[in-house]
Coordinates of C-alpha atoms and ligand atoms in Angstrom, one line a residue:
M6 CA -9.6 -44.8 -13.1
S7 CA -9.1 -48.2 -12.0
L8 CA -5.8 -49.9 -13.1
L9 CA -8.0 -51.8 -15.7
E10 CA -8.9 -48.5 -17.1
L11 CA -5.5 -47.1 -17.2
C12 CA -3.9 -50.5 -18.9
I13 CA -7.1 -50.0 -21.5
V14 CA -6.1 -46.7 -22.5
N15 CA -2.3 -47.0 -22.6
E16 CA -3.0 -50.3 -24.4
L17 CA -5.5 -48.2 -26.7
S18 CA -3.3 -45.0 -27.2
F19 CA 0.0 -47.0 -27.9
R20 CA -1.6 -49.5 -30.4
L21 CA -3.3 -46.1 -32.1
Q22 CA 0.2 -44.9 -32.0
L23 CA 1.5 -48.0 -33.7
V24 CA -1.3 -47.9 -36.1
L25 CA -1.7 -44.3 -36.9
H26 CA 2.0 -44.2 -38.0
S27 CA 2.1 -47.6 -39.5
S28 CA 1.4 -47.5 -43.5
A29 CA -1.2 -50.3 -43.3
Q30 CA -4.9 -49.0 -43.5
P31 CA -5.5 -47.9 -39.7
D32 CA -9.2 -47.9 -40.1
L33 CA -10.5 -51.0 -38.6
Q34 CA -7.6 -51.7 -36.1
I35 CA -8.6 -48.2 -34.3
V36 CA -12.4 -48.9 -34.6
A37 CA -11.4 -52.4 -33.1
L38 CA -9.8 -50.9 -30.2
I39 CA -12.3 -48.2 -29.8
L40 CA -14.8 -51.0 -29.6
V41 CA -12.8 -53.0 -26.9
L42 CA -12.2 -50.1 -24.7
H43 CA -15.6 -49.3 -24.5
H44 CA -17.2 -52.8 -24.3
R45 CA -14.6 -53.7 -21.2
L46 CA -15.5 -50.6 -19.3
Y47 CA -19.6 -51.0 -20.2
Y48 CA -19.5 -54.4 -19.0
A49 CA -17.6 -53.4 -15.9
F50 CA -20.8 -51.4 -14.9
K51 CA -23.4 -52.9 -16.6
G52 CA -25.3 -55.5 -14.4
R53 CA -28.3 -57.0 -15.5
Q54 CA -30.9 -54.9 -16.8
R55 CA -33.9 -56.1 -15.0
T56 CA -36.8 -53.4 -15.6
A57 CA -37.0 -50.4 -17.9
E58 CA -37.0 -48.2 -14.8
E59 CA -33.2 -49.4 -13.9
F60 CA -32.7 -49.3 -17.8
L61 CA -33.5 -45.6 -18.2
Y62 CA -33.2 -44.3 -14.8
A63 CA -30.4 -46.4 -13.0
D64 CA -33.4 -47.2 -10.5
R65 CA -32.8 -43.4 -9.3
S66 CA -29.9 -44.1 -7.3
M67 CA -27.2 -42.1 -8.7
K68 CA -24.9 -39.8 -6.8
C69 CA -24.3 -36.2 -7.5
L70 CA -20.5 -36.2 -8.4
P71 CA -20.8 -39.4 -11.2
L72 CA -23.7 -37.3 -12.1
A73 CA -22.0 -34.0 -12.6
L74 CA -19.5 -35.3 -15.0
S75 CA -22.1 -37.0 -16.8
L76 CA -24.2 -34.1 -17.0
M77 CA -21.2 -32.1 -18.4
A78 CA -20.3 -35.0 -20.7
S79 CA -23.7 -35.3 -22.4
F80 CA -23.2 -31.9 -23.9
Q81 CA -19.3 -31.8 -24.3
S82 CA -18.4 -33.8 -27.6
A83 CA -15.6 -33.4 -30.0
V84 CA -17.6 -30.4 -31.3
A85 CA -16.0 -28.4 -28.2
I86 CA -12.8 -30.0 -28.4
I87 CA -12.2 -29.6 -32.1
G88 CA -14.5 -26.4 -32.4
T89 CA -13.6 -24.1 -29.6
P90 CA -9.7 -24.3 -30.0
A91 CA -10.3 -23.2 -33.7
E92 CA -12.8 -20.5 -32.7
V93 CA -10.3 -19.1 -30.1
Y94 CA -7.4 -19.5 -32.8
A95 CA -9.2 -17.8 -35.3
N96 CA -11.0 -14.9 -33.4
G97 CA -9.4 -14.6 -29.9
T98 CA -10.7 -15.6 -26.4
Q99 CA -14.1 -13.7 -26.8
Y100 CA -15.8 -17.0 -26.9
W101 CA -14.6 -17.3 -23.3
F102 CA -17.1 -15.4 -22.1
I103 CA -19.8 -17.9 -22.8
G104 CA -18.6 -19.0 -19.2
C105 CA -20.5 -16.2 -17.7
S106 CA -23.7 -17.9 -18.7
Y107 CA -22.8 -20.9 -16.9
I108 CA -23.9 -19.3 -13.6
L109 CA -27.5 -18.5 -14.2
G110 CA -27.4 -21.3 -16.9
L111 CA -27.0 -23.7 -13.9
L112 CA -28.9 -21.8 -11.1
I113 CA -32.1 -21.3 -12.5
P114 CA -32.3 -25.0 -13.6
A115 CA -31.0 -26.0 -10.0
H116 CA -33.6 -24.0 -8.3
I117 CA -36.7 -23.7 -10.5
F118 CA -36.6 -26.7 -13.1
I119 CA -35.1 -29.6 -10.8
P120 CA -38.0 -28.9 -7.9
V121 CA -40.7 -28.8 -10.3
F122 CA -39.6 -31.6 -12.3
Y123 CA -38.4 -33.8 -9.5
R124 CA -41.7 -33.3 -7.5
L125 CA -43.5 -34.6 -10.1
Q126 CA -41.7 -37.7 -10.1
L127 CA -41.9 -37.3 -14.1
T128 CA -40.9 -40.3 -16.1
S129 CA -39.8 -38.1 -18.9
V130 CA -39.6 -34.5 -19.1
Y131 CA -42.3 -34.2 -21.7
Q132 CA -44.9 -36.0 -19.4
Y133 CA -45.0 -32.3 -17.5
L134 CA -46.4 -30.9 -20.7
E135 CA -49.5 -33.6 -20.5
L136 CA -49.8 -32.5 -17.1
R137 CA -49.8 -28.8 -17.3
F138 CA -51.2 -28.6 -20.8
C139 CA -52.7 -31.7 -22.6
K140 CA -51.3 -34.7 -24.5
A141 CA -51.0 -33.0 -27.8
V142 CA -48.4 -30.4 -26.6
R143 CA -46.6 -33.3 -24.9
I144 CA -46.3 -35.1 -28.4
C145 CA -45.4 -32.0 -30.2
G146 CA -42.4 -31.2 -27.6
T147 CA -41.4 -35.0 -27.9
A148 CA -41.1 -34.7 -31.8
A149 CA -39.4 -31.7 -31.5
F150 CA -36.8 -33.0 -29.0
I151 CA -36.1 -35.9 -31.0
F152 CA -35.6 -33.6 -34.3
Q153 CA -33.2 -31.7 -32.3
M154 CA -30.9 -34.5 -30.8
V155 CA -30.9 -36.5 -34.0
I156 CA -29.3 -33.5 -36.0
Y157 CA -27.1 -32.7 -32.9
M158 CA -25.6 -36.5 -32.8
G159 CA -25.2 -36.1 -36.9
V160 CA -22.6 -33.4 -35.8
S161 CA -21.2 -34.8 -32.9
I162 CA -20.7 -38.3 -34.7
Y163 CA -19.3 -36.6 -38.1
T164 CA -16.8 -34.0 -36.4
P165 CA -14.1 -36.6 -34.8
A166 CA -14.8 -38.8 -38.1
L167 CA -14.0 -35.7 -40.3
A168 CA -10.7 -34.6 -38.4
L169 CA -9.3 -38.1 -38.3
N170 CA -10.2 -38.3 -41.8
A171 CA -8.4 -35.3 -42.9
V172 CA -5.2 -35.9 -41.0
T173 CA -4.8 -39.7 -40.4
G174 CA -6.2 -40.8 -43.8
F175 CA -8.7 -42.8 -41.5
H176 CA -11.8 -43.6 -43.6
L177 CA -14.3 -40.8 -42.9
W178 CA -17.6 -43.3 -43.2
G179 CA -15.5 -46.1 -41.3
A180 CA -15.2 -43.8 -38.4
V181 CA -18.7 -42.5 -38.3
L182 CA -20.0 -46.0 -38.5
A183 CA -17.3 -47.1 -35.8
I184 CA -18.8 -44.0 -33.2
G185 CA -22.1 -44.9 -34.3
S186 CA -22.2 -48.6 -33.6
V187 CA -20.3 -48.2 -30.4
C188 CA -22.5 -45.8 -28.8
T189 CA -25.5 -47.9 -30.0
L190 CA -24.6 -51.0 -28.6
N191 CA -23.2 -49.3 -25.5
T192 CA -26.6 -47.7 -25.0
A193 CA -28.8 -50.5 -26.2
L194 CA -27.3 -52.8 -23.7
G195 CA -26.3 -50.7 -20.9
G196 CA -28.9 -48.4 -19.9
L197 CA -28.6 -45.2 -18.1
K198 CA -26.3 -46.7 -15.2
A199 CA -23.6 -47.7 -17.9
V200 CA -23.8 -44.8 -19.8
V201 CA -23.2 -42.3 -16.7
W202 CA -20.2 -44.3 -15.7
T203 CA -18.4 -44.8 -19.1
N204 CA -19.0 -40.8 -19.2
V205 CA -17.2 -40.4 -16.0
F206 CA -14.3 -42.4 -17.5
Q207 CA -15.0 -40.6 -20.7
T208 CA -14.2 -37.3 -19.2
V209 CA -11.1 -38.3 -17.6
V210 CA -9.9 -39.3 -20.8
M211 CA -10.9 -36.2 -22.5
F212 CA -9.3 -33.8 -19.9
T213 CA -6.2 -35.6 -19.9
G214 CA -5.9 -35.6 -23.7
Q215 CA -6.4 -31.8 -23.5
L216 CA -4.1 -31.1 -20.5
V217 CA -1.0 -33.2 -22.1
V218 CA -1.4 -31.7 -25.6
I219 CA -1.5 -27.9 -23.8
I220 CA 1.4 -28.7 -21.4
L221 CA 3.6 -30.1 -24.4
G222 CA 2.0 -27.2 -26.5
V223 CA 3.3 -24.4 -24.4
H224 CA 6.7 -25.9 -24.2
E225 CA 7.0 -26.4 -28.1
A226 CA 6.0 -22.8 -28.0
G227 CA 9.2 -22.0 -26.4
G228 CA 7.9 -21.7 -22.5
L229 CA 5.1 -20.1 -21.0
S230 CA 6.1 -16.5 -21.0
E231 CA 7.2 -16.8 -24.5
A232 CA 3.8 -18.2 -25.6
W233 CA 1.8 -15.8 -23.8
A234 CA 4.2 -12.9 -25.7
K235 CA 2.9 -14.4 -28.9
V236 CA -0.7 -14.7 -28.3
R237 CA -0.8 -11.2 -26.8
D238 CA 1.1 -9.5 -29.7
G239 CA -1.3 -11.7 -32.0
G240 CA -4.2 -10.0 -30.5
R241 CA -5.8 -13.4 -29.7
I242 CA -6.4 -11.9 -26.0
S243 CA -9.5 -10.2 -26.6
G244 CA -10.8 -8.0 -23.8
I245 CA -14.6 -7.8 -22.7
D246 CA -16.5 -6.5 -25.8
L247 CA -19.6 -4.5 -24.6
N248 CA -20.9 -3.9 -28.2
P249 CA -24.8 -4.1 -27.7
D250 CA -25.5 -4.9 -31.4
P251 CA -26.8 -8.1 -31.7
T252 CA -25.9 -8.9 -35.4
V253 CA -22.0 -9.1 -33.9
R254 CA -21.2 -12.9 -33.8
H255 CA -19.4 -12.6 -30.2
T256 CA -19.6 -10.0 -27.8
F257 CA -20.3 -10.6 -23.9
W258 CA -23.8 -9.9 -24.6
T259 CA -24.4 -12.6 -27.0
L260 CA -22.2 -14.9 -25.1
G261 CA -22.8 -14.4 -21.5
V262 CA -26.9 -13.6 -21.6
G263 CA -27.4 -15.3 -25.2
G264 CA -25.6 -18.1 -23.8
V265 CA -27.9 -18.1 -20.6
F266 CA -31.1 -19.2 -22.7
L267 CA -28.7 -21.7 -24.4
M268 CA -27.9 -23.2 -21.1
L269 CA -31.3 -23.2 -19.9
S270 CA -32.3 -25.0 -23.4
L271 CA -29.8 -27.8 -22.4
Y272 CA -29.6 -28.0 -18.6
G273 CA -33.2 -27.2 -17.8
V274 CA -35.3 -28.8 -20.1
N275 CA -33.4 -31.1 -22.3
Q276 CA -34.7 -34.4 -21.6
A277 CA -30.9 -36.0 -21.4
Q278 CA -30.0 -33.8 -18.6
V279 CA -33.3 -34.0 -16.9
Q280 CA -33.3 -37.8 -17.0
R281 CA -29.9 -37.4 -15.0
Y282 CA -31.8 -35.2 -12.4
L283 CA -34.4 -37.7 -11.6
S284 CA -32.3 -40.6 -11.6
S285 CA -30.7 -39.0 -8.4
R286 CA -31.2 -40.2 -4.9
S287 CA -32.9 -37.3 -4.0
E288 CA -33.8 -33.6 -5.0
R289 CA -31.0 -32.4 -3.0
E290 CA -28.8 -34.7 -4.6
A291 CA -30.0 -33.5 -8.2
K292 CA -29.5 -29.8 -7.3
M293 CA -25.8 -30.5 -5.9
S294 CA -25.0 -32.3 -9.5
C295 CA -26.3 -29.1 -11.1
Y296 CA -23.8 -26.9 -8.9
M297 CA -21.1 -29.4 -9.4
V298 CA -21.4 -29.3 -13.2
F299 CA -20.2 -25.5 -13.1
P300 CA -16.6 -26.1 -12.1
C301 CA -16.8 -28.9 -14.6
L302 CA -17.8 -26.9 -17.6
Q303 CA -15.5 -24.2 -16.6
V304 CA -12.6 -26.4 -16.3
S305 CA -13.5 -27.9 -20.1
L306 CA -14.2 -24.6 -21.4
M307 CA -11.0 -23.2 -20.1
L308 CA -9.0 -26.3 -21.6
S309 CA -10.5 -25.9 -24.9
C310 CA -9.5 -22.2 -25.1
V311 CA -6.1 -22.6 -24.0
M312 CA -5.6 -25.2 -26.7
G313 CA -6.5 -22.6 -29.4
L314 CA -4.2 -20.1 -27.5
V315 CA -1.2 -22.6 -27.6
M316 CA -2.1 -23.6 -31.2
Y317 CA -1.7 -19.8 -32.1
A318 CA 1.5 -19.5 -30.3
C319 CA 3.0 -22.4 -32.0
Y320 CA 1.5 -21.8 -35.6
G321 CA 1.0 -17.5 -35.3
D322 CA -0.6 -16.6 -37.9
N323 CA 0.6 -18.8 -40.7
S324 CA -1.7 -21.6 -39.8
P325 CA -2.1 -24.9 -41.7
L326 CA -5.4 -23.3 -43.4
E327 CA -3.5 -20.8 -45.0
Q328 CA -0.7 -23.1 -45.9
Q329 CA -3.5 -25.5 -47.4
Y330 CA -2.5 -28.4 -45.6
I331 CA -6.1 -28.5 -44.6
T332 CA -9.4 -27.5 -45.8
S333 CA -11.4 -26.3 -43.0
K334 CA -10.6 -24.7 -39.4
D335 CA -12.2 -27.4 -37.5
Q336 CA -9.3 -29.7 -39.0
M337 CA -6.5 -27.8 -37.2
V338 CA -6.3 -29.2 -33.8
L339 CA -6.0 -32.8 -34.9
Y340 CA -3.6 -31.7 -37.3
F341 CA -1.8 -29.4 -34.7
V342 CA -1.4 -32.7 -32.5
M343 CA -0.2 -35.1 -35.3
D344 CA 2.1 -32.4 -36.9
T345 CA 3.7 -31.0 -33.6
F346 CA 3.6 -34.4 -31.3
Q347 CA 4.1 -37.2 -34.0
N348 CA 7.6 -38.0 -32.2
V349 CA 5.8 -38.2 -28.7
P350 CA 4.8 -42.1 -28.5
G351 CA 1.2 -42.6 -27.4
L352 CA 0.1 -39.0 -27.4
P353 CA -1.6 -39.0 -30.9
G354 CA -3.3 -42.0 -30.2
L355 CA -4.3 -40.7 -26.6
F356 CA -5.7 -37.5 -28.3
V357 CA -7.9 -39.3 -30.8
A358 CA -9.2 -41.6 -27.9
C359 CA -9.9 -38.3 -26.2
L360 CA -11.8 -37.0 -29.1
F361 CA -13.8 -40.7 -29.3
S362 CA -14.6 -40.2 -25.8
A363 CA -15.8 -36.8 -26.0
S364 CA -18.3 -37.9 -29.0
L365 CA -18.9 -41.5 -27.7
S366 CA -20.3 -39.6 -24.2
T367 CA -22.8 -37.2 -25.9
V368 CA -23.8 -39.6 -28.4
S369 CA -24.7 -42.3 -26.0
S370 CA -26.3 -39.9 -23.5
A371 CA -28.5 -38.6 -26.6
F372 CA -29.2 -42.3 -27.7
N373 CA -30.3 -42.9 -24.2
S374 CA -32.6 -40.1 -23.9
L375 CA -34.3 -40.7 -27.2
A376 CA -35.1 -44.3 -26.6
T377 CA -36.4 -43.2 -23.0
V378 CA -38.8 -40.5 -24.4
T379 CA -39.8 -42.6 -27.6
M380 CA -40.5 -45.6 -25.1
V381 CA -42.2 -43.3 -22.4
D382 CA -44.0 -40.8 -24.4
L383 CA -44.6 -41.9 -27.6
I384 CA -45.3 -45.9 -27.2
K385 CA -46.1 -46.6 -23.8
P386 CA -49.3 -44.5 -23.7
H387 CA -50.6 -46.2 -26.5
Y388 CA -49.5 -50.0 -26.2
S389 CA -49.4 -51.7 -22.9
M390 CA -46.6 -54.3 -22.9
T391 CA -44.4 -56.5 -20.6
E392 CA -41.4 -55.2 -18.8
A393 CA -39.2 -57.7 -21.0
R394 CA -40.8 -56.4 -24.3
A395 CA -40.5 -52.8 -23.3
T396 CA -36.8 -53.3 -22.3
L397 CA -36.0 -55.1 -25.9
L398 CA -38.3 -52.7 -27.8
S399 CA -36.1 -49.5 -26.2
K400 CA -32.7 -51.3 -27.2
M401 CA -34.2 -51.9 -30.9
L402 CA -35.0 -48.1 -30.7
A403 CA -31.5 -47.0 -29.7
V404 CA -30.3 -49.1 -32.7
S405 CA -32.6 -47.5 -35.2
Y406 CA -31.7 -44.1 -33.8
G407 CA -27.9 -45.0 -34.7
I408 CA -28.7 -45.4 -38.3
I409 CA -30.9 -42.3 -38.6
C410 CA -27.9 -40.4 -37.0
L411 CA -25.5 -41.8 -39.6
A412 CA -27.6 -40.6 -42.2
M413 CA -27.5 -37.0 -40.2
A414 CA -23.7 -37.0 -40.4
Y415 CA -23.9 -37.2 -44.1
V416 CA -26.4 -34.0 -44.2
V417 CA -23.7 -32.2 -41.9
H418 CA -21.2 -33.4 -44.3
L419 CA -23.1 -31.4 -47.1
M420 CA -23.6 -28.4 -45.0
N421 CA -19.4 -27.7 -44.7
S422 CA -19.8 -25.0 -41.7
S423 CA -17.9 -24.8 -38.5
V424 CA -19.1 -27.6 -36.4
L425 CA -19.2 -25.6 -33.2
Q426 CA -21.4 -22.8 -34.9
A427 CA -23.7 -25.8 -36.4
A428 CA -24.0 -27.5 -32.7
L429 CA -25.3 -23.9 -31.1
S430 CA -27.3 -23.1 -33.7
I431 CA -29.0 -26.1 -33.5
F432 CA -29.6 -25.8 -29.9
G433 CA -30.9 -22.3 -30.3
M434 CA -33.1 -23.1 -33.5
V435 CA -35.1 -26.1 -31.7
G436 CA -34.0 -26.1 -27.9
G437 CA -34.9 -22.6 -28.0
P438 CA -38.4 -23.0 -28.8
L439 CA -38.6 -26.0 -26.2
L440 CA -37.2 -23.7 -23.6
G441 CA -40.0 -21.2 -24.1
L442 CA -42.5 -23.9 -24.3
F443 CA -41.7 -25.1 -20.8
C444 CA -41.5 -21.3 -19.6
L445 CA -44.8 -20.9 -20.8
G446 CA -46.2 -23.8 -18.6
I447 CA -43.9 -22.9 -15.6
F448 CA -44.0 -19.5 -15.3
F449 CA -47.6 -18.3 -16.7
P450 CA -50.5 -20.3 -15.2
C451 CA -53.2 -18.5 -17.8
A452 CA -51.5 -20.2 -20.8
N453 CA -53.7 -22.7 -22.4
S454 CA -53.2 -25.9 -24.6
I455 CA -53.9 -23.7 -27.8
G456 CA -51.3 -21.3 -26.9
A457 CA -49.0 -23.5 -26.2
V458 CA -49.1 -25.4 -29.4
T459 CA -49.4 -22.2 -31.6
G460 CA -46.5 -20.7 -29.5
L461 CA -44.2 -23.9 -30.2
A462 CA -45.3 -23.7 -33.8
S463 CA -44.3 -20.0 -34.5
G464 CA -41.4 -20.5 -32.5
L465 CA -40.2 -23.3 -34.5
V466 CA -41.1 -21.1 -37.9
M467 CA -39.1 -18.1 -36.7
S468 CA -35.9 -20.2 -35.6
F469 CA -36.0 -21.9 -39.1
W470 CA -36.6 -18.6 -40.9
V471 CA -34.1 -16.9 -39.1
G472 CA -31.8 -19.6 -38.8
I473 CA -31.8 -20.9 -42.6
G474 CA -32.2 -17.5 -43.9
G475 CA -29.0 -16.6 -42.0
F476 CA -27.2 -19.8 -43.3
L477 CA -28.0 -19.2 -46.9
S478 CA -27.4 -15.6 -47.0
G479 CA -24.3 -16.2 -44.6
M480 CA -22.9 -18.6 -47.1
A481 CA -23.7 -16.2 -50.3
S482 CA -21.5 -13.4 -48.5
S483 CA -18.9 -15.8 -47.2
V484 CA -18.9 -18.9 -49.3
Q485 CA -15.3 -19.2 -49.9
V486 CA -13.8 -20.7 -53.0
L487 CA -12.1 -23.9 -51.4
P488 CA -8.4 -24.5 -52.5
L489 CA -8.7 -26.0 -56.0
N490 CA -6.7 -29.5 -54.6
S491 CA -9.4 -29.4 -51.8
T492 CA -11.1 -32.8 -51.4
N493 CA -14.4 -31.8 -50.2
T494 CA -15.6 -29.1 -53.1
V495 CA -18.6 -27.2 -51.9
P496 CA -21.8 -29.4 -53.3
D497 CA -23.3 -27.5 -56.5
V498 CA -26.5 -26.9 -54.2
F499 CA -25.1 -23.4 -53.1
E500 CA -23.7 -22.6 -56.3
N501 CA -26.9 -20.7 -57.0
I502 CA -27.6 -19.2 -53.8
T503 CA -25.7 -15.8 -54.7
A504 CA -29.5 -14.6 -55.7
V505 CA -30.2 -14.8 -52.1
P506 CA -28.6 -11.3 -50.9
A507 CA -30.6 -9.5 -53.5
I508 CA -33.7 -10.8 -52.1
V509 CA -32.8 -10.4 -48.5
D510 CA -31.7 -6.8 -48.8
A511 CA -35.1 -6.4 -51.0
A512 CA -37.1 -7.6 -48.0
G513 CA -35.0 -5.6 -45.6
L514 CA -34.5 -8.7 -44.0
N515 CA -30.7 -8.5 -43.5
G516 CA -30.6 -7.1 -39.9
L517 CA -33.0 -10.6 -38.9
Y518 CA -30.8 -13.0 -41.0
S519 CA -27.6 -11.5 -39.7
L520 CA -29.0 -12.1 -36.1
S521 CA -25.7 -13.8 -34.0
Y522 CA -26.5 -17.5 -34.0
M523 CA -26.3 -16.9 -30.0
W524 CA -29.3 -15.0 -29.6
Y525 CA -31.1 -17.5 -31.5
S526 CA -32.3 -19.2 -27.8
A527 CA -33.2 -16.2 -26.8
L528 CA -34.9 -14.9 -29.6
N529 CA -37.2 -18.0 -29.9
S530 CA -38.2 -18.9 -26.6
F531 CA -39.2 -15.3 -26.3
I532 CA -41.4 -15.6 -29.4
V533 CA -43.1 -18.9 -28.1
V534 CA -43.8 -17.5 -24.9
L535 CA -45.3 -14.1 -26.3
V536 CA -47.3 -15.8 -29.1
G537 CA -48.2 -18.6 -26.6
L538 CA -49.7 -15.8 -24.3
V539 CA -51.7 -13.5 -26.8
I540 CA -53.2 -17.1 -28.4
S541 CA -54.0 -18.0 -24.4
F542 CA -55.9 -14.5 -23.8
L543 CA -57.6 -14.9 -27.2
T544 CA -58.8 -18.2 -26.7
G545 CA -59.7 -18.0 -22.9
P546 CA -56.9 -17.9 -20.5
T547 CA -56.9 -21.0 -18.2
K548 CA -58.5 -20.6 -14.6
A549 CA -56.3 -20.9 -11.6
V550 CA -57.9 -23.9 -10.3
D551 CA -58.0 -25.8 -13.5
V552 CA -54.0 -25.7 -13.5
S553 CA -52.7 -29.4 -12.1
S554 CA -50.9 -28.7 -8.8
G555 CA -47.1 -28.8 -9.1
T556 CA -47.1 -27.7 -12.5
V557 CA -46.5 -24.0 -11.8
Y558 CA -43.6 -22.2 -10.2
P559 CA -45.0 -19.4 -8.0
V560 CA -42.8 -16.6 -9.0
M561 CA -44.5 -13.9 -7.0
T562 CA -44.8 -15.8 -3.8
T563 CA -41.0 -17.0 -3.9
A564 CA -39.9 -13.3 -4.9
R565 CA -41.7 -12.0 -2.2
S566 CA -40.4 -14.2 0.6
L567 CA -37.0 -13.7 -0.5
L568 CA -37.7 -10.1 -0.3
H569 CA -39.3 -10.5 3.3
R570 CA -35.8 -12.3 4.2
L571 CA -33.8 -9.8 2.9
V572 CA -35.9 -6.8 4.7
E573 CA -36.1 -8.7 7.9
P574 CA -33.1 -10.7 7.8
S575 CA -34.0 -11.3 11.6
A576 CA -37.0 -13.4 10.8
C577 CA -34.9 -16.7 10.3
C578 CA -37.9 -18.2 8.4
P579 CA -37.5 -21.6 6.6
D580 CA -36.7 -21.9 3.2
P581 CA -39.4 -20.4 0.8
P582 CA -41.8 -23.1 -0.8
E583 CA -39.6 -23.5 -3.9
H584 CA -43.0 -24.0 -5.6
M585 CA -46.9 -25.2 -5.7
N586 CA -48.4 -23.3 -3.6
E587 CA -50.3 -22.1 -6.8
T588 CA -53.5 -21.8 -5.1
H589 CA -52.1 -18.8 -3.4
E590 CA -50.3 -17.7 -6.4
M591 CA -52.9 -18.4 -8.9
T592 CA -56.0 -16.9 -7.2
G593 CA -54.4 -13.5 -7.4
N594 CA -56.0 -12.7 -4.0
V595 CA -52.7 -13.4 -2.0
E596 CA -53.5 -12.2 1.4
E597 CA -50.5 -9.7 1.6
D598 CA -49.8 -11.2 5.0
A599 CA -49.1 -14.6 3.5
G600 CA -45.8 -14.7 4.8
T601 CA -43.5 -17.5 4.3
E602 CA -44.5 -19.9 7.4
E603 CA -48.0 -19.7 6.3
A604 CA -47.1 -20.1 2.4
T605 CA -44.7 -23.1 3.7
E606 CA -47.7 -24.5 5.7
V607 CA -49.8 -24.5 2.6
F608 CA -47.0 -25.8 0.4
L609 CA -46.8 -28.8 3.1
Q610 CA -50.2 -29.5 3.0
S611 CA -50.1 -30.2 -0.6
N612 CA -47.1 -31.8 -0.3
P613 CA -46.7 -34.1 2.5
E614 CA -44.0 -36.2 1.0
S615 CA -41.7 -32.6 1.0
Q616 CA -42.1 -32.2 4.7
V617 CA -39.5 -35.2 5.2
E618 CA -37.4 -33.2 2.5
Q619 CA -37.9 -30.0 4.2
E620 CA -36.8 -31.4 7.7
T621 CA -33.9 -33.2 6.1
D622 CA -33.0 -30.0 4.2
V623 CA -33.3 -27.9 7.4
Ligands
BTN939 O1 -19.4 -29.8 -27.6 C1 -20.4 -30.1 -28.1 O2 -20.8 -31.2 -28.5 C2 -21.6 -28.9 -28.3 C3 -20.6 -27.7 -28.2 C4 -21.0 -26.8 -26.7 C5 -22.3 -27.2 -26.4 C6 -22.6 -25.8 -25.4 S1 -21.5 -24.6 -25.2 C7 -22.4 -23.9 -24.0 C8 -22.5 -25.2 -23.1 N1 -21.1 -25.4 -22.4 C9 -20.7 -27.0 -22.9 O3 -19.9 -27.2 -22.6 N2 -21.6 -27.5 -23.6 C10 -23.0 -26.4 -23.8
NA940 NA1 -19.2 -36.0 -24.6

């Protein structure tokens, strides 16, 4: 962080501190400060956006470290910073096992999705669907992505605003408007490069804010050993739970295995992340950025879980929720910071800046990816226009998405469920079917367009059936009667859902509805692949030669060459072709002796440009 940024943050947190404790309405002053912070920064990196290519892909010149921080920031919003500590405070450290899913959740994107997407030189990840299937599949995929990201942004805009409103009297919709407008302007004017570099700064603020609160919190709890004793005796250190029951909300299986599918839907096929991979200088840089996300994610997971433990060490079981100072556990973290550190100058302000930074980086990434896919997948293929008009149009799109997201924030307000579970459920309900669609295309060459569309449709139907059914029956069983004096009463729309359990039991659906939300991604992507394959075989599977080159990953060939290397390590064969010798793979009459050399030969013939890369790789 440069000196300029440091003084901005100090300025911001000092003023926030003043404002937060002055009797005057803090609303607009904080908003102004956040705006100032982001606009100073964003101008620092903006430069003139000459072309849509530069606006959307930073001229494909990004290095792996800033990209890694930006990749992590995309899906680390205030939801993780507020929701994860609340989860750990209430249920212990079982959620921490989601960190195990980051291993495969990043290795598979680095070695399967990135090579396929990077070598196709895609403009948007949904262009892959048109190359592999047809335009209709591309449009369905784009629509599903837009739907998913708009709802997710509603959650990540609403979360910090809700917490601020509950604890500092900050006007709820004033904060929502502030976050929405800062992101809209940031993205509409700056493009990917500005978003990536502000993401880097926001991530530093995010980590700093959490670390400071943790260190002071441990001190407040009476030191490290005292704090450890309290959380251990309070049963918040949960061991590994190997219970195979898929309806148990958090076990090693739902988090460590179910989480892999969640990660693949985000870091493998989500446009926001793929756009960053595609903006890398080379495929190698893109892979490196994917690898470097791993430690960043582990650090942020550790910080938010430890913060939950520190909160428990300070409050024990009589939490502000029991004492009815707050109305939902998602307000606990900010209450903890304001209540425990109100005398520490600048800390509440810094933590508020940390929350806002976390959300701004997520929402600006999401805006940028939404503007990209709308331009590239929905508008450009149908209307030709000049660069200037295209860049102007993508800026207008970012503004219109901002307005839609504010409306979504209101919908989230009505849902009144845990923000972390809401965000992860959305990823599972829509991200899962999209993951299934891409897996159908990449791993199953016989899949055809009809299979892809019906597969996606059935995956979405299944996910909304289970997701909403689970939400409603869950609400029926656990609709808590909020304290009478609470501000947000349960909207009357939920009053009459007590009938749901009776219907659910009659239909014997209880098992399905009580499936852990962490399995949504795995279940839905599996349904898409299964239905996609069945329909493809019923309507005539795609022939090998008809699959356009570079859109299939040769699982068998790669597996065989890896096995070959394991069996005979002496044969120092070059890297197995990461993909694309689909003619071998596809016709099924692969000569058994097609060792790695020949497969590499075939690969290079069909991909001369990668020859350079192979040499540099070696
Ligand atoms: O913070 C958010 O906005 C969403 C909650 C976390 C999203 C998932 S959880 C697994 C993976 N790790 C992250 O840091 N984000 C994603
Ligand atoms: Na973020």
